[in-house]
């Protein structure tokens, strides 16, 4: 609901600006100046809560990480900092990372706006009208297992609502978390026996 309200406020401001200019340019110019000034002085708030996210500088660095730590399960978000859907999704992804991160279950992000080779490698359109941003990909044992949103057999992109509950259900995050936790416990028991 917040996304819709945010978009409607932006469109309302633009419509009012047009109407003020249409009524009289002398009213439109101060109103436009007020809009610009308020946007500069009062920017939209960003998430500043806890997160356990690794930010990768390109696809190659992430690929190297996958090769070195094959036992780690990753959920990677391909995003663009300027894309409204990615901005709105950032707090949800941060909360998930803070709740579910383990030594062998990690969360990462790659900015495809800054590193377009990552968009090409993972087949994500990074244009302003892209409906593939953000894209979440689950990597297990160094291989891609699933992604959201994904294309169906005809190549049409399937819609996906990026809410906390939908992501937990689509990627079985609770199941992966328990599995990774069990593997960590078994690994720690082995190291205790060796000592």
mmCIF file of C-alpha atoms in Angstrom:
data_model
loop_
_atom_site.group_PDB
_atom_site.id
_atom_site.type_symbol
_atom_site.label_atom_id
_atom_site.label_comp_id
_atom_site.label_asym_id
_atom_site.label_seq_id
_atom_site.Cartn_x
_atom_site.Cartn_y
_atom_site.Cartn_z
ATOM 1 C CA UNK A 1 0.000 0.000 0.000
ATOM 2 C CA UNK A 2 2.883 2.359 0.780
ATOM 3 C CA UNK A 3 4.204 1.952 -2.777
ATOM 4 C CA UNK A 4 0.892 2.998 -4.266
ATOM 5 C CA UNK A 5 0.592 5.990 -1.955
ATOM 6 C CA UNK A 6 4.131 7.093 -2.738
ATOM 7 C CA UNK A 7 3.507 6.906 -6.484
ATOM 8 C CA UNK A 8 0.153 8.684 -6.206
ATOM 9 C CA UNK A 9 1.752 11.568 -4.271
ATOM 10 C CA UNK A 10 4.404 12.012 -6.967
ATOM 11 C CA UNK A 11 1.791 12.055 -9.737
ATOM 12 C CA UNK A 12 -0.380 14.462 -7.746
ATOM 13 C CA UNK A 13 2.529 16.885 -7.371
ATOM 14 C CA UNK A 14 3.247 16.722 -11.102
ATOM 15 C CA UNK A 15 -0.439 17.247 -11.960
ATOM 16 C CA UNK A 16 -0.603 20.243 -9.610
ATOM 17 C CA UNK A 17 2.530 21.718 -11.173
ATOM 18 C CA UNK A 18 0.960 21.439 -14.635
ATOM 19 C CA UNK A 19 -2.282 22.987 -13.399
ATOM 20 C CA UNK A 20 -0.439 25.905 -11.737
ATOM 21 C CA UNK A 21 1.478 26.561 -14.959
ATOM 22 C CA UNK A 22 -1.750 26.330 -16.936
ATOM 23 C CA UNK A 23 -3.486 28.811 -14.594
ATOM 24 C CA UNK A 24 -0.617 31.302 -14.558
ATOM 25 C CA UNK A 25 3.139 30.935 -15.062
ATOM 26 C CA UNK A 26 3.712 33.276 -12.107
ATOM 27 C CA UNK A 27 2.115 30.648 -9.837
ATOM 28 C CA UNK A 28 3.733 27.667 -11.533
ATOM 29 C CA UNK A 29 7.341 28.819 -11.130
ATOM 30 C CA UNK A 30 7.183 29.301 -7.310
ATOM 31 C CA UNK A 31 5.287 26.038 -6.912
ATOM 32 C CA UNK A 32 7.937 24.212 -8.975
ATOM 33 C CA UNK A 33 10.689 25.831 -6.882
ATOM 34 C CA UNK A 34 8.941 24.707 -3.680
ATOM 35 C CA UNK A 35 8.708 21.136 -5.016
ATOM 36 C CA UNK A 36 12.410 21.047 -5.902
ATOM 37 C CA UNK A 37 13.434 22.611 -2.605
ATOM 38 C CA UNK A 38 11.305 20.206 -0.562
ATOM 39 C CA UNK A 39 12.691 17.219 -2.513
ATOM 40 C CA UNK A 40 16.249 18.365 -1.781
ATOM 41 C CA UNK A 41 15.735 19.219 1.878
ATOM 42 C CA UNK A 42 13.330 16.403 2.774
ATOM 43 C CA UNK A 43 14.405 13.303 0.815
ATOM 44 C CA UNK A 44 12.507 10.058 1.058
ATOM 45 C CA UNK A 45 13.628 8.092 4.123
ATOM 46 C CA UNK A 46 15.838 5.043 3.563
ATOM 47 C CA UNK A 47 16.117 1.908 5.646
ATOM 48 C CA UNK A 48 18.781 2.148 8.336
ATOM 49 C CA UNK A 49 18.056 -0.921 10.443
ATOM 50 C CA UNK A 50 20.136 -4.058 10.965
ATOM 51 C CA UNK A 51 21.282 -6.050 7.963
ATOM 52 C CA UNK A 52 23.779 -8.820 7.260
ATOM 53 C CA UNK A 53 24.224 -8.360 3.520
ATOM 54 C CA UNK A 54 27.389 -8.747 1.459
ATOM 55 C CA UNK A 55 27.575 -6.195 -1.359
ATOM 56 C CA UNK A 56 29.399 -7.573 -4.408
ATOM 57 C CA UNK A 57 31.189 -5.363 -6.912
ATOM 58 C CA UNK A 58 30.275 -7.271 -10.022
ATOM 59 C CA UNK A 59 29.369 -10.779 -11.090
ATOM 60 C CA UNK A 60 32.948 -12.058 -11.234
ATOM 61 C CA UNK A 61 33.604 -11.355 -7.562
ATOM 62 C CA UNK A 62 30.420 -13.205 -6.645
ATOM 63 C CA UNK A 63 31.365 -16.140 -8.906
ATOM 64 C CA UNK A 64 34.743 -16.329 -7.151
ATOM 65 C CA UNK A 65 32.962 -16.405 -3.790
ATOM 66 C CA UNK A 66 30.731 -19.266 -5.015
ATOM 67 C CA UNK A 67 33.796 -21.265 -6.139
ATOM 68 C CA UNK A 68 35.668 -20.770 -2.868
ATOM 69 C CA UNK A 69 32.713 -21.581 -0.591
ATOM 70 C CA UNK A 70 30.582 -24.207 -2.344
ATOM 71 C CA UNK A 71 28.903 -25.272 0.920
ATOM 72 C CA UNK A 72 27.414 -21.813 1.436
ATOM 73 C CA UNK A 73 23.835 -21.165 0.318
ATOM 74 C CA UNK A 74 23.291 -17.649 -1.033
ATOM 75 C CA UNK A 75 20.219 -15.563 -1.733
ATOM 76 C CA UNK A 76 21.365 -12.762 -4.005
ATOM 77 C CA UNK A 77 19.353 -9.678 -4.903
ATOM 78 C CA UNK A 78 20.068 -8.081 -8.274
ATOM 79 C CA UNK A 79 18.916 -4.495 -7.943
ATOM 80 C CA UNK A 80 19.381 -0.939 -9.190
ATOM 81 C CA UNK A 81 19.711 1.847 -6.642
ATOM 82 C CA UNK A 82 17.544 4.204 -8.712
ATOM 83 C CA UNK A 83 14.674 1.730 -9.334
ATOM 84 C CA UNK A 84 11.613 2.452 -7.103
ATOM 85 C CA UNK A 85 10.697 -1.234 -6.652
ATOM 86 C CA UNK A 86 14.250 -1.970 -5.461
ATOM 87 C CA UNK A 87 14.174 0.936 -3.021
ATOM 88 C CA UNK A 88 10.881 -0.307 -1.583
ATOM 89 C CA UNK A 89 12.197 -3.884 -1.353
ATOM 90 C CA UNK A 90 15.457 -2.982 0.453
ATOM 91 C CA UNK A 91 13.989 -3.023 4.015
ATOM 92 C CA UNK A 92 12.348 -6.425 3.454
ATOM 93 C CA UNK A 93 15.595 -7.977 2.212
ATOM 94 C CA UNK A 94 17.544 -6.396 5.079
ATOM 95 C CA UNK A 95 15.119 -7.781 7.667
ATOM 96 C CA UNK A 96 15.360 -11.267 6.149
ATOM 97 C CA UNK A 97 19.154 -11.104 6.181
ATOM 98 C CA UNK A 98 19.211 -9.998 9.823
ATOM 99 C CA UNK A 99 16.854 -12.813 10.826
ATOM 100 C CA UNK A 100 18.224 -15.739 8.813
ATOM 101 C CA UNK A 101 21.954 -15.206 8.146
ATOM 102 C CA UNK A 102 24.284 -17.988 9.211
ATOM 103 C CA UNK A 103 27.881 -18.873 8.481
ATOM 104 C CA UNK A 104 26.697 -21.117 5.617
ATOM 105 C CA UNK A 105 23.505 -19.238 4.640
ATOM 106 C CA UNK A 106 24.199 -15.722 3.430
ATOM 107 C CA UNK A 107 22.508 -12.821 1.701
ATOM 108 C CA UNK A 108 24.137 -10.724 -1.006
ATOM 109 C CA UNK A 109 23.389 -7.850 -3.352
ATOM 110 C CA UNK A 110 24.717 -6.847 -6.750
ATOM 111 C CA UNK A 111 23.893 -3.406 -8.163
ATOM 112 C CA UNK A 112 23.199 -4.070 -11.856
ATOM 113 C CA UNK A 113 22.928 -0.326 -12.464
ATOM 114 C CA UNK A 114 26.566 0.064 -11.477
ATOM 115 C CA UNK A 115 27.759 -3.333 -12.780
ATOM 116 C CA UNK A 116 25.790 -4.059 -15.989
ATOM 117 C CA UNK A 117 27.887 -7.153 -16.765
ATOM 118 C CA UNK A 118 26.085 -8.822 -13.826
ATOM 119 C CA UNK A 119 22.736 -8.086 -15.471
ATOM 120 C CA UNK A 120 23.969 -9.669 -18.690
ATOM 121 C CA UNK A 121 25.415 -12.720 -16.930
ATOM 122 C CA UNK A 122 22.238 -13.429 -14.959
ATOM 123 C CA UNK A 123 19.860 -12.493 -17.802
ATOM 124 C CA UNK A 124 18.204 -9.523 -16.080
ATOM 125 C CA UNK A 125 17.032 -6.447 -17.966
ATOM 126 C CA UNK A 126 18.319 -3.361 -16.203
ATOM 127 C CA UNK A 127 16.467 -0.620 -18.083
ATOM 128 C CA UNK A 128 14.160 1.943 -16.465
ATOM 129 C CA UNK A 129 11.026 0.046 -17.515
ATOM 130 C CA UNK A 130 12.365 -3.369 -16.467
ATOM 131 C CA UNK A 131 9.936 -5.604 -14.641
ATOM 132 C CA UNK A 132 12.796 -7.879 -13.581
ATOM 133 C CA UNK A 133 14.108 -5.547 -10.911
ATOM 134 C CA UNK A 134 14.606 -6.593 -8.211
ATOM 135 C CA UNK A 135 15.483 -10.227 -8.973
ATOM 136 C CA UNK A 136 16.208 -12.731 -6.220
ATOM 137 C CA UNK A 137 18.287 -15.806 -7.035
ATOM 138 C CA UNK A 138 18.939 -18.746 -4.728
ATOM 139 C CA UNK A 139 22.361 -20.372 -5.149
ATOM 140 C CA UNK A 140 23.101 -23.693 -3.481
ATOM 141 C CA UNK A 141 26.302 -25.708 -3.931
ATOM 142 C CA UNK A 142 27.528 -23.076 -6.382
ATOM 143 C CA UNK A 143 24.551 -23.469 -8.741
ATOM 144 C CA UNK A 144 21.423 -21.399 -9.353
ATOM 145 C CA UNK A 145 18.406 -23.243 -7.952
ATOM 146 C CA UNK A 146 15.524 -20.792 -8.314
ATOM 147 C CA UNK A 147 14.774 -17.139 -9.040
ATOM 148 C CA UNK A 148 11.939 -14.679 -8.651
ATOM 149 C CA UNK A 149 10.503 -13.254 -10.830
ATOM 150 C CA UNK A 150 10.970 -15.971 -13.409
ATOM 151 C CA UNK A 151 9.784 -16.550 -16.969
ATOM 152 C CA UNK A 152 7.292 -19.294 -17.790
ATOM 153 C CA UNK A 153 7.658 -21.799 -20.652
ATOM 154 C CA UNK A 154 6.523 -19.155 -23.177
ATOM 155 C CA UNK A 155 9.122 -16.655 -21.968
ATOM 156 C CA UNK A 156 6.571 -14.371 -20.292
ATOM 157 C CA UNK A 157 7.704 -12.947 -16.963
ATOM 158 C CA UNK A 158 5.579 -14.143 -14.040
ATOM 159 C CA UNK A 159 4.552 -11.440 -11.564
ATOM 160 C CA UNK A 160 5.848 -11.768 -8.026
ATOM 161 C CA UNK A 161 4.967 -9.647 -4.995
ATOM 162 C CA UNK A 162 8.149 -9.069 -2.979
ATOM 163 C CA UNK A 163 6.713 -9.307 0.533
ATOM 164 C CA UNK A 164 8.462 -11.005 3.425
ATOM 165 C CA UNK A 165 5.957 -13.869 3.576
ATOM 166 C CA UNK A 166 5.991 -14.473 -0.192
ATOM 167 C CA UNK A 167 9.784 -14.639 -0.266
ATOM 168 C CA UNK A 168 9.906 -17.000 2.707
ATOM 169 C CA UNK A 169 7.388 -19.295 0.988
ATOM 170 C CA UNK A 170 8.849 -19.124 -2.536
ATOM 171 C CA UNK A 171 12.416 -19.863 -1.442
ATOM 172 C CA UNK A 172 11.550 -22.075 1.576
ATOM 173 C CA UNK A 173 13.777 -19.870 3.708
ATOM 174 C CA UNK A 174 12.707 -21.516 6.972
ATOM 175 C CA UNK A 175 13.614 -24.963 5.590
ATOM 176 C CA UNK A 176 16.962 -23.787 4.225
ATOM 177 C CA UNK A 177 17.733 -22.059 7.526
ATOM 178 C CA UNK A 178 17.058 -25.230 9.535
ATOM 179 C CA UNK A 179 19.075 -27.350 7.089
ATOM 180 C CA UNK A 180 22.046 -24.971 7.244
ATOM 181 C CA UNK A 181 21.784 -24.771 11.024
ATOM 182 C CA UNK A 182 21.898 -28.588 11.228
ATOM 183 C CA UNK A 183 24.964 -28.697 8.971
ATOM 184 C CA UNK A 184 26.710 -26.112 11.170
ATOM 185 C CA UNK A 185 25.933 -28.116 14.305
ATOM 186 C CA UNK A 186 27.294 -31.294 12.698
ATOM 187 C CA UNK A 187 30.417 -29.445 11.571
ATOM 188 C CA UNK A 188 31.041 -28.035 15.053
ATOM 189 C CA UNK A 189 30.644 -31.533 16.582
ATOM 190 C CA UNK A 190 33.273 -32.883 14.176
ATOM 191 C CA UNK A 191 35.732 -30.147 15.127
ATOM 192 C CA UNK A 192 35.099 -30.800 18.849
ATOM 193 C CA UNK A 193 35.883 -34.501 18.369
ATOM 194 C CA UNK A 194 39.111 -33.684 16.537
ATOM 195 C CA UNK A 195 40.294 -31.427 19.364
#
